Amino acid sequence: MSDIILETRDLTKHYGGVHALQGANFILRKGEHVAIMGDNGAGKSTFVRQITGVEQRTRGEVIFDGKPVHFESPMDAREAGIETVFQTLALADELDVPDNLFLGRELVRFNLGPFSILDYKAMRERTMQALEKTGVKIPNIRNTIRNMSGGQRQCVAIARTATFHSKLTIMDEPTAALGVQETAQVENIVRTLKAAGEPLILISHNMRQVFDLVDRVVVFRRGRICANLDIKNQEFSGEDVVAYITGAKTQPEYEDAA
Amino acid sequence: MADQTTHGVGGLTFDARKRAWPNEMNVFIALIVIILIFEALGAMMMGQSFLFDSNDRFGTIFNEARLKIIILQVAIIGIIAIGSTQVIISGGIDLSPGSIVGLTAMVAMSFAQTALVNGNPNPKAIFSETWMDLPVIIPILVALIIGMLAGMTNGLLIAYTRIPPFIATLGMMVAARGAAKWWSKGNPISFPTDQFASIGNGMNGWAPVLIFVGLAVLFHLILKHTVYGKHTYAIGSNEDAARMSGIKVARHKVLVYTIAGMLAGLSAIVLASKNLTAQAGMGVMYELDAIAMTVIGGISLAGGRGSLIGTVLGALIFGVIISGFTFLRLDAYYQEMVKGFIIVAAVVLDQWRQRRAITR
Ligand SMILES: Nc1ncnc2c1ncn2[C@@H]1O[C@H](COP(=O)(O)OP(=O)(O)O)[C@@H](O)[C@H]1O
Ligand SMILES: [Mg+2]
């Protein structure tokens, strides 16, 4: 059994003439936390969308948990065990916290097809568990998302991933819009995942955060991967990473990407 | 500070009492205020009470006759409004139910005719005698199926061709009205079986109210306690999020519009049965009255917000205003002008509430 949880080979996405993602070869090992960095428009979110079934790739392979996969929808990816916090949070503003956590996979008491009876009590209880597991503080889970702060919304979106047993968690810029304290809360959730041995792909622009949290940094530039930096075991500074992001440097093995 | 965020699970409470003031309460208060206004005007202008038994005519504290008029008036359009509520919560709009009522009433009545009227052949007969005096379930099924097919057509157009709901259902509004006129070349269809007549006239005339209230309760439970209801709110609240969460949005929309069509069909049965006749012009403007009831009841046209309790209260406000104007012997013109004003006011209020919620 290999210790690789996710691998992409030559993963490519073109939007008409826009080559948003070009030949991405990427590997994530079990228990590993990897950050994806890169300028705006570098193709980071596009990469995530190809893995999670939000869009269909132009070409390339995605191998998840040892098997090649072709997710038709985010739900497929979810069922296979990939939980994603998308950059545009997929939350329904008018619904409360348990409703959002279980959106699309509600717990039911009687199965009557579309008219299945909801099990509110069970969903509330599991919501509390998920919030406790992630250390998220929300004053009242019966509040609608509309009435929550940016940080609380982000935490709900993240708690959603923690509600279900997943094999891989992906977070696309989870702290971009948050204040200091809210950011710290999200970072704690990431640490909980690390302690639990759950692998993570974290997209972030925050250098301090990346150096604090992850094992490895993969840099995207103009739709291509241009560096793979083992920051845990080798000496890299923030300036090194910036150099790769801006294009001042490219790793030899990614030369053709430049 | 870091410590605080690491260990805190404090404040993680489920406090049912701490829920926000429900908007339905506001609508209820509005209902009471409007009734009080009519009571005051009644005392000043007519020297009698609007809803209470002022001249000891009924032996109860209420003016039963007027209450019955109010509730009966809103019951038939209220059945349509139950469907409109779901459509609007899902973020859509349905302009077709009035016309669907017309078409369905015509066709259903054709299958509900009795062969002999006072010993003579039915003068309005549509089909031959083998198709008369059918069990009442036949016209009911016919009406439900026509309503569902019309609604499903709306839903398919909206979900799969991405035509805006306003346009798709406008097309259905015009087309179904045309079909209603074509069905009997414009002739009314009358003389139903006793069984069919009892749907809208049974129980001392209260049957339509019972049907309306029964359906309102049923769909309230469905909206609040089933996956269907949850997904309807989710789609109206954030369609992309619903899709990302794995909800089959297109399929769900088809279901919502199909149910709305079915309810229009049901409303047609009650209406045709109550009037003992069907005409191609039946149900004109009902869709707008139904939308007005939902809007007055606090259902947000932006989608995702409101409940059937609101719609029922909205329907009552609607009925109170209409019979209030009749009670004060004011012209129907005023009625319509005030109705229009109240609809606009309700929407303005909703938008103001939305803005306040965002900036808070
Ligand atoms: N749906 C789309 N259609 C066309 N171009 C797109 C689409 N989505 C993203 N792009 C383009 O692809 C490139 C990469 O975008 P994105 O993956 O969002 O970047 P990042 O997340 O790294 O900031 C950008 O140039 C963007 O404009
Ligand atoms: Mg992005």
XYZ file of C-alpha atoms and ligand atoms in Angstrom:
646
model
C 0.000 0.000 0.000
C 1.474 3.282 -1.057
C 1.561 6.213 1.322
C 0.369 8.630 -1.365
C -3.159 9.924 -0.817
C -3.404 12.221 -3.858
C -1.457 12.421 -7.059
C -2.077 14.444 -10.212
C -0.285 13.761 -13.477
C -0.206 16.351 -16.245
C -3.371 17.925 -14.813
C -4.438 20.645 -17.253
C -7.368 23.034 -17.583
C -7.997 25.451 -20.425
C -10.868 27.932 -20.407
C -11.089 28.552 -24.117
C -7.791 30.269 -24.807
C -6.902 30.789 -21.149
C -4.423 28.142 -20.019
C -5.333 28.390 -16.349
C -3.561 25.153 -15.399
C -0.754 23.438 -17.335
C 0.601 19.936 -16.733
C 0.515 19.925 -12.955
C 2.317 16.960 -11.397
C 1.547 16.956 -7.711
C 1.897 14.448 -4.891
C 0.453 14.502 -1.374
C 1.369 11.844 1.174
C -0.823 10.575 3.970
C -0.752 12.843 7.004
C 1.140 15.520 5.098
C 0.167 19.202 5.116
C 1.082 21.052 1.946
C 0.619 24.729 1.144
C -0.028 25.955 -2.366
C 1.210 29.480 -2.935
C 1.268 31.768 -5.927
C 0.113 35.114 -7.201
C -3.535 35.869 -7.873
C -4.509 34.173 -11.113
C -1.685 31.624 -10.855
C -4.179 28.762 -11.131
C -4.452 27.624 -7.523
C -8.237 27.630 -7.323
C -8.436 26.100 -10.783
C -6.228 23.240 -9.573
C -8.597 22.652 -6.650
C -11.677 22.736 -8.873
C -10.259 20.013 -11.133
C -9.570 17.726 -8.189
C -12.919 18.232 -6.491
C -15.238 17.673 -9.429
C -16.470 21.270 -9.605
C -15.160 21.373 -13.183
C -14.032 18.736 -15.663
C -10.344 18.823 -16.557
C -9.039 19.336 -20.073
C -6.568 16.462 -19.681
C -4.438 14.655 -17.144
C -4.974 12.170 -14.372
C -6.080 12.420 -10.768
C -5.240 9.463 -8.563
C -6.907 9.539 -5.169
C -6.284 6.901 -2.515
C -4.651 4.607 -5.045
C -7.337 4.801 -7.727
C -7.748 7.028 -10.791
C -10.853 9.143 -10.234
C -13.217 11.186 -12.394
C -15.542 13.093 -10.088
C -18.657 14.310 -11.867
C -19.611 16.690 -9.053
C -18.340 18.019 -5.714
C -20.679 15.495 -4.127
C -18.790 12.627 -5.785
C -15.540 13.981 -4.405
C -17.122 14.318 -0.999
C -18.400 10.783 -1.025
C -14.919 9.587 -1.954
C -13.562 11.462 1.103
C -12.358 14.862 -0.129
C -13.750 17.743 1.932
C -13.222 21.215 0.519
C -13.583 24.738 1.859
C -13.968 26.688 -1.367
C -12.751 30.240 -1.728
C -16.313 31.363 -2.290
C -17.850 29.705 0.743
C -20.617 27.354 -0.271
C -22.994 28.425 2.488
C -26.703 29.182 2.377
C -27.164 32.530 4.155
C -30.733 31.980 5.269
C -30.065 28.623 6.919
C -28.578 27.989 10.343
C -25.376 26.172 11.263
C -26.581 22.537 11.366
C -28.541 23.072 8.146
C -25.390 24.276 6.432
C -23.162 21.576 7.841
C -25.484 18.904 6.517
C -26.588 20.632 3.322
C -26.915 18.034 0.595
C -26.419 15.116 2.981
C -29.067 15.646 5.616
C -29.628 13.063 8.314
C -33.141 11.662 8.029
C -35.481 9.773 10.309
C -37.681 8.205 7.640
C -36.572 7.787 4.097
C -39.379 8.981 1.845
C -37.278 10.026 -1.147
C -37.316 13.812 -1.553
C -39.843 14.042 1.266
C -37.665 12.260 3.801
C -38.191 13.523 7.346
C -35.207 15.453 8.729
C -33.573 14.385 11.967
C -32.895 17.834 13.427
C -31.843 16.518 16.810
C -29.126 14.261 15.436
C -27.855 17.007 13.140
C -27.664 19.477 16.042
C -25.786 17.003 18.183
C -23.269 16.207 15.476
C -22.870 19.906 14.789
C -21.935 20.492 18.413
C -19.442 17.647 18.212
C -17.870 19.059 15.067
C -17.614 22.523 16.597
C -16.055 21.109 19.731
C -13.645 19.000 17.727
C -12.488 22.077 15.860
C -12.687 24.415 18.846
C -14.961 26.766 16.966
C -16.960 29.239 19.004
C -20.382 30.173 17.707
C -22.775 31.832 20.147
C -25.916 30.142 18.896
C -25.974 27.474 16.243
C -29.612 28.245 15.462
C -28.548 31.622 14.107
C -28.706 32.007 10.359
C -25.391 32.438 8.540
C -26.570 35.877 7.405
C -26.169 37.162 10.950
C -22.596 35.951 11.370
C -19.212 37.615 11.029
C -16.763 36.659 8.298
C -14.745 34.602 10.732
C -17.758 32.724 12.011
C -18.825 31.953 8.461
C -15.363 30.675 7.643
C -15.407 28.529 10.765
C -18.775 27.072 9.825
C -17.438 26.208 6.393
C -14.409 24.575 7.970
C -16.427 22.811 10.657
C -18.447 21.334 7.828
C -15.368 19.526 6.606
C -14.711 18.276 10.112
C -18.206 16.877 10.534
C -17.587 14.075 8.129
C -14.774 11.619 8.228
C -12.569 12.632 5.340
C -9.369 11.314 3.812
C -8.280 14.699 2.516
C -9.158 18.292 3.382
C -8.626 21.199 1.004
C -8.895 24.847 2.082
C -8.747 27.624 -0.489
C -7.564 30.863 1.181
C -9.472 30.206 4.402
C -8.101 33.231 6.266
C -7.901 35.787 3.470
C -10.743 37.903 4.851
C -10.236 37.331 8.562
C -8.937 39.340 11.486
C -6.046 38.265 13.709
C -8.084 36.354 16.237
C -10.282 34.673 13.670
C -7.200 33.665 11.711
C -5.745 32.117 14.853
C -8.897 30.099 15.280
C -8.720 28.733 11.753
C -5.034 27.928 12.224
C -5.918 25.964 15.319
C -8.333 23.897 13.309
C -5.510 23.137 10.897
C -3.307 22.039 13.810
C -6.084 19.746 15.030
C -6.155 18.120 11.613
C -2.378 17.693 11.691
C -2.542 16.104 15.131
C -5.229 13.740 13.887
C -2.965 12.764 10.979
C -5.404 14.045 8.351
C -3.748 15.323 5.168
C -4.392 18.895 4.033
C -3.905 21.135 1.053
C -3.871 24.754 2.205
C -3.948 27.603 -0.260
C -2.654 30.758 1.370
C -0.864 34.029 0.731
C 0.218 34.327 4.342
C 3.919 33.450 4.568
C 4.028 33.340 8.368
C 1.027 31.054 8.436
C 2.490 28.730 5.854
C 5.817 28.432 7.674
C 3.966 27.854 10.953
C 1.639 25.196 9.710
C 2.759 23.083 6.795
C 5.465 20.579 5.848
C 5.921 21.547 2.232
C 5.204 24.437 -0.126
C 4.268 24.038 -3.771
C 4.460 27.231 -5.810
C 2.232 27.943 -8.814
C 3.098 30.516 -11.442
C 1.050 31.317 -14.526
C -0.756 27.987 -14.448
C 2.338 25.868 -13.808
C 4.060 24.431 -10.785
C 7.463 26.114 -10.513
C 8.779 24.905 -7.167
C 8.354 22.194 -4.573
C 9.949 23.262 -1.304
C 10.437 20.899 1.624
C 10.407 23.623 4.267
C 10.386 21.123 7.154
C 13.699 19.493 6.290
C 15.539 22.094 4.265
C 16.452 25.683 4.927
C 14.140 27.995 3.018
C 13.348 31.561 3.911
C 10.311 33.632 3.106
C 12.374 35.502 0.531
C 13.147 32.249 -1.261
C 9.472 31.471 -1.577
C 8.712 35.013 -2.770
C 11.427 34.641 -5.398
C 9.711 31.541 -6.736
C 6.285 33.193 -6.646
C 7.433 36.256 -8.554
C 9.476 34.298 -11.061
C 12.893 35.501 -9.932
C 13.746 31.845 -9.361
C 12.596 28.506 -10.736
C 13.673 25.076 -9.541
C 15.767 23.222 -12.128
C 13.333 20.326 -12.431
C 10.556 22.793 -13.357
C 12.699 24.792 -15.831
C 10.420 24.204 -18.797
C 7.631 25.849 -16.810
C 9.280 29.249 -16.748
C -5.183 35.486 23.712
C -3.972 32.506 21.720
C -4.890 30.350 24.672
C -8.401 31.591 24.557
C -8.883 30.535 20.980
C -7.175 27.188 21.497
C -9.307 25.797 24.237
C -12.517 27.702 24.135
C -15.623 25.818 23.300
C -17.531 28.215 25.486
C -20.706 29.792 24.223
C -21.462 26.608 22.333
C -25.025 26.558 23.437
C -28.250 25.658 21.840
C -30.724 28.107 23.235
C -34.131 27.836 21.619
C -35.356 30.962 23.388
C -32.576 33.041 21.927
C -33.909 32.784 18.410
C -34.638 35.975 16.584
C -38.071 37.547 16.708
C -39.924 35.677 13.963
C -41.092 37.788 11.092
C -44.454 36.003 11.208
C -45.093 37.873 14.461
C -44.792 41.170 12.573
C -47.275 39.968 9.978
C -49.628 38.848 12.731
C -49.399 42.238 14.399
C -50.080 43.879 11.041
C -53.190 41.714 10.717
C -54.427 42.817 14.139
C -53.679 46.471 13.401
C -55.555 46.343 10.100
C -58.552 44.718 11.815
C -58.474 47.422 14.505
C -58.400 50.117 11.830
C -61.511 48.665 10.214
C -63.160 48.360 13.637
C -62.461 52.030 14.295
C -63.645 53.103 10.844
C -66.718 50.881 11.263
C -67.586 52.501 14.568
C -67.140 55.969 13.077
C -68.667 55.529 9.625
C -71.161 52.675 9.975
C -71.955 52.609 13.667
C -71.275 48.891 13.834
C -68.478 46.446 14.474
C -66.419 44.890 11.674
C -65.729 41.436 13.038
C -67.733 41.307 16.252
C -71.415 40.623 16.632
C -72.644 44.147 17.380
C -76.387 43.659 16.845
C -76.788 40.260 18.497
C -77.561 38.598 15.205
C -75.441 35.475 15.679
C -75.535 34.506 19.337
C -71.712 34.457 19.398
C -69.185 37.167 19.979
C -68.065 37.182 16.335
C -69.851 38.233 13.191
C -69.797 34.726 11.759
C -71.135 35.676 8.379
C -68.310 38.109 7.739
C -65.629 35.811 9.087
C -66.871 33.107 6.763
C -66.806 35.479 3.798
C -63.244 36.520 4.589
C -61.957 32.994 4.966
C -63.848 31.600 1.984
C -62.626 34.464 -0.160
C -58.996 33.633 0.475
C -59.261 29.837 0.578
C -59.286 29.178 -3.159
C -56.543 31.650 -4.065
C -54.803 30.600 -0.851
C -54.391 27.076 -2.256
C -52.507 28.648 -5.173
C -50.504 30.801 -2.765
C -49.236 27.645 -1.038
C -47.558 26.771 -4.338
C -46.386 30.331 -4.998
C -44.770 30.367 -1.562
C -42.600 27.387 -2.419
C -41.701 28.796 -5.820
C -40.732 32.169 -4.347
C -38.745 30.610 -1.494
C -36.796 28.658 -4.125
C -35.893 31.986 -5.729
C -38.375 31.831 -8.614
C -41.726 33.301 -9.553
C -44.806 31.717 -11.125
C -47.191 33.776 -13.251
C -49.108 30.819 -14.671
C -51.368 29.387 -11.935
C -54.326 31.653 -12.751
C -54.381 30.376 -16.322
C -53.743 26.818 -15.198
C -56.845 27.194 -13.026
C -58.842 28.231 -16.102
C -57.631 25.342 -18.260
C -57.898 22.751 -15.505
C -61.375 23.876 -14.497
C -62.589 23.483 -18.093
C -61.122 20.033 -18.639
C -61.942 18.675 -15.185
C -65.522 19.912 -15.408
C -65.884 18.099 -18.742
C -65.229 14.836 -16.908
C -67.516 15.781 -14.012
C -70.753 16.350 -15.912
C -73.999 14.601 -15.140
C -76.045 13.100 -17.981
C -79.500 14.197 -16.889
C -80.404 17.680 -15.679
C -83.985 17.722 -14.317
C -84.761 14.714 -16.493
C -83.445 16.332 -19.681
C -80.097 15.665 -21.381
C -77.288 17.926 -20.135
C -77.507 21.040 -22.340
C -73.819 21.811 -21.888
C -72.581 18.292 -22.609
C -68.977 18.073 -23.837
C -68.556 14.308 -24.174
C -70.986 11.529 -25.060
C -72.993 9.867 -22.299
C -70.432 7.131 -21.645
C -68.188 9.890 -20.284
C -70.790 11.282 -17.934
C -71.653 10.509 -14.340
C -68.107 9.280 -13.787
C -66.889 8.693 -10.244
C -65.625 11.941 -8.760
C -62.081 10.646 -8.579
C -61.796 10.865 -12.386
C -62.149 14.671 -12.712
C -59.959 15.089 -9.643
C -57.195 12.982 -11.160
C -57.582 14.750 -14.501
C -57.189 18.121 -12.787
C -54.162 17.033 -10.772
C -52.460 15.594 -13.843
C -53.098 18.659 -16.010
C -51.877 20.943 -13.250
C -48.768 18.843 -12.705
C -47.989 18.643 -16.434
C -48.304 22.405 -16.830
C -46.154 22.988 -13.737
C -43.601 20.422 -14.863
C -43.341 22.174 -18.226
C -42.577 25.408 -16.363
C -39.987 23.625 -14.260
C -38.281 21.894 -17.181
C -38.050 25.163 -19.114
C -36.623 27.010 -16.126
C -34.229 24.303 -14.966
C -32.843 23.054 -18.253
C -33.103 25.875 -20.789
C -32.238 28.514 -18.186
C -35.092 30.778 -19.291
C -35.844 33.199 -16.431
C -38.877 31.966 -14.418
C -40.687 35.202 -15.162
C -40.566 34.534 -18.918
C -41.191 30.788 -18.837
C -44.269 31.110 -16.644
C -45.476 34.152 -18.580
C -45.478 31.923 -21.673
C -47.439 29.287 -19.777
C -49.844 31.955 -18.533
C -50.711 32.971 -22.079
C -50.661 29.462 -23.550
C -52.792 27.829 -20.843
C -55.373 30.606 -21.101
C -55.495 30.012 -24.852
C -55.959 26.282 -24.298
C -58.770 26.982 -21.835
C -60.621 29.018 -24.466
C -59.944 26.467 -27.196
C -61.239 23.537 -25.126
C -64.954 24.283 -25.572
C -64.677 27.094 -28.098
C -65.342 29.573 -25.353
C -68.531 27.959 -24.034
C -68.991 27.486 -20.306
C -69.222 23.910 -19.021
C -71.832 23.240 -16.355
C -73.993 20.739 -14.458
C -71.556 18.577 -12.531
C -72.457 15.447 -10.573
C -73.613 15.927 -6.989
C -70.445 14.316 -5.763
C -68.294 16.832 -7.622
C -70.465 19.711 -6.452
C -69.964 18.677 -2.850
C -66.195 19.338 -2.991
C -66.634 23.098 -3.031
C -70.020 23.323 -1.305
C -69.928 20.537 1.265
C -69.894 20.978 5.022
C -72.157 24.007 4.912
C -69.827 25.604 2.417
C -66.754 25.271 4.644
C -65.155 22.515 2.556
C -62.839 24.860 0.584
C -61.553 26.311 3.847
C -60.874 22.871 5.235
C -58.999 21.913 2.063
C -56.954 25.121 2.213
C -56.090 24.742 5.884
C -55.287 21.041 5.447
C -52.962 21.755 2.552
C -51.347 24.668 4.377
C -50.577 22.473 7.391
C -49.323 19.628 5.196
C -46.998 21.845 3.177
C -45.848 23.718 6.246
C -44.663 20.411 7.685
C -43.107 19.461 4.360
C -41.248 22.776 4.084
C -39.962 22.689 7.650
C -39.310 19.015 8.221
C -38.336 17.339 4.983
C -35.300 17.312 2.738
C -37.494 18.817 0.005
C -38.199 21.838 2.175
C -34.599 22.297 3.247
C -33.369 22.173 -0.331
C -36.057 24.636 -1.430
C -34.770 27.164 1.115
C -31.140 26.379 0.266
C -31.615 26.939 -3.466
C -33.418 30.232 -2.905
C -30.774 31.304 -0.441
C -27.690 30.521 -2.510
C -28.103 28.460 -5.650
C -24.364 28.011 -6.208
C -23.852 26.832 -2.661
C -26.723 24.396 -3.071
C -25.152 23.028 -6.239
C -21.703 22.815 -4.616
C -23.258 20.935 -1.715
C -24.481 18.278 -4.075
C -28.146 19.269 -4.280
C -29.601 18.379 -7.668
C -30.815 21.908 -8.293
C -32.434 21.408 -11.701
C -34.361 18.340 -10.604
C -35.487 20.086 -7.470
C -36.794 23.100 -9.372
C -38.845 20.853 -11.629
C -40.381 19.326 -8.506
C -41.174 22.732 -6.990
C -42.957 24.007 -10.113
C -44.754 20.679 -10.566
C -46.135 20.944 -7.041
C -47.170 24.553 -7.704
C -49.006 23.383 -10.841
C -50.679 20.577 -8.936
C -51.925 23.037 -6.330
C -53.309 25.253 -9.105
C -55.156 22.171 -10.393
C -56.548 21.520 -6.919
C -57.652 25.104 -6.632
C -59.443 24.757 -9.995
C -61.407 21.743 -8.740
C -62.580 23.608 -5.671
C -63.468 26.722 -7.670
C -65.342 24.921 -10.476
C -67.153 22.752 -7.963
C -68.132 25.712 -5.803
C -69.455 27.651 -8.818
C -71.028 24.524 -10.418
C -69.599 25.709 -13.702
C -66.304 26.263 -15.501
C -65.447 29.156 -17.784
C -62.347 29.881 -19.792
C -61.911 33.180 -17.952
C -61.723 31.588 -14.513
C -58.753 32.438 -12.349
C -57.680 35.597 -14.181
C -55.253 37.532 -11.947
C -55.274 34.821 -9.298
C -51.517 34.412 -9.653
C -51.009 38.054 -8.763
C -53.314 37.827 -5.767
C -51.448 34.694 -4.671
C -48.091 36.445 -5.024
C -49.522 39.402 -3.102
C -50.547 37.089 -0.262
C -47.049 35.643 -0.017
C -45.353 39.024 -0.200
C -47.659 40.486 2.434
C -46.913 37.368 4.494
C -43.206 38.212 4.520
C -41.945 35.775 1.882
C -38.903 37.480 0.397
C -38.937 37.824 -3.390
C -35.164 37.411 -3.178
C -35.739 33.815 -2.122
C -34.755 31.697 0.855
C -36.909 33.446 3.422
C -40.434 33.193 4.788
C -42.838 30.459 5.749
C -46.313 29.194 5.036
C -47.475 30.595 8.367
C -46.624 33.979 6.888
C -48.534 33.201 3.714
C -51.642 32.130 5.631
C -51.478 35.368 7.652
C -50.862 37.278 4.428
C -53.931 35.630 2.921
C -55.980 36.681 5.953
C -54.765 40.278 5.686
C -55.720 40.150 2.033
C -59.209 38.854 2.868
C -59.692 41.340 5.699
C -58.846 44.262 3.440
C -61.239 43.151 0.711
C -64.183 42.534 3.015
C -63.270 45.585 5.073
C -63.765 47.752 2.018
C -67.033 46.023 1.231
C -68.086 46.509 4.855
C -67.391 50.236 4.616
C -69.279 50.256 1.278
C -66.280 51.730 -0.472
C -65.893 51.292 -4.202
C -63.925 48.360 -5.562
C -61.574 50.898 -7.175
C -60.253 51.910 -3.779
C -59.868 48.250 -2.920
C -57.541 47.643 -5.836
C -55.559 50.803 -5.303
C -54.980 49.986 -1.655
C -54.128 46.379 -2.555
C -51.488 47.655 -4.953
C -50.107 50.004 -2.322
C -49.869 47.236 0.271
C -48.028 44.886 -2.103
C -45.422 47.537 -2.871
C -45.136 48.458 0.800
C -44.552 44.811 1.722
C -41.734 44.470 -0.812
C -40.127 47.731 0.287
C -40.289 46.538 3.874
C -38.641 43.255 2.912
C -35.787 44.997 1.136
C -35.293 47.326 4.046
C -35.097 44.301 6.351
C -32.540 42.674 4.067
C -30.299 45.724 3.998
C -30.487 46.047 7.745
C -29.519 42.400 8.185
C -26.450 42.868 6.001
C -25.140 46.057 7.541
C -25.687 44.896 11.093
N -14.342 29.983 -15.311
C -13.281 30.602 -15.869
N -13.318 31.006 -17.153
C -12.240 31.623 -17.719
N -11.110 31.887 -17.086
C -11.000 31.510 -15.805
C -12.067 30.854 -15.130
N -11.689 30.584 -13.857
C -10.428 31.063 -13.751
N -10.009 31.616 -14.914
C -8.694 32.196 -15.156
O -7.743 31.225 -14.828
C -6.634 31.813 -14.203
C -6.376 31.153 -12.870
O -7.399 31.524 -11.962
P -7.493 30.978 -10.469
O -7.291 29.511 -10.490
O -8.741 31.484 -9.872
O -6.256 31.690 -9.791
P -5.832 31.747 -8.255
O -6.795 30.943 -7.454
O -4.443 31.188 -8.235
O -5.824 33.193 -7.866
C -6.916 33.295 -14.109
O -6.281 33.935 -15.191
C -8.410 33.372 -14.248
O -8.795 34.577 -14.841
Mg -8.117 31.527 -5.959
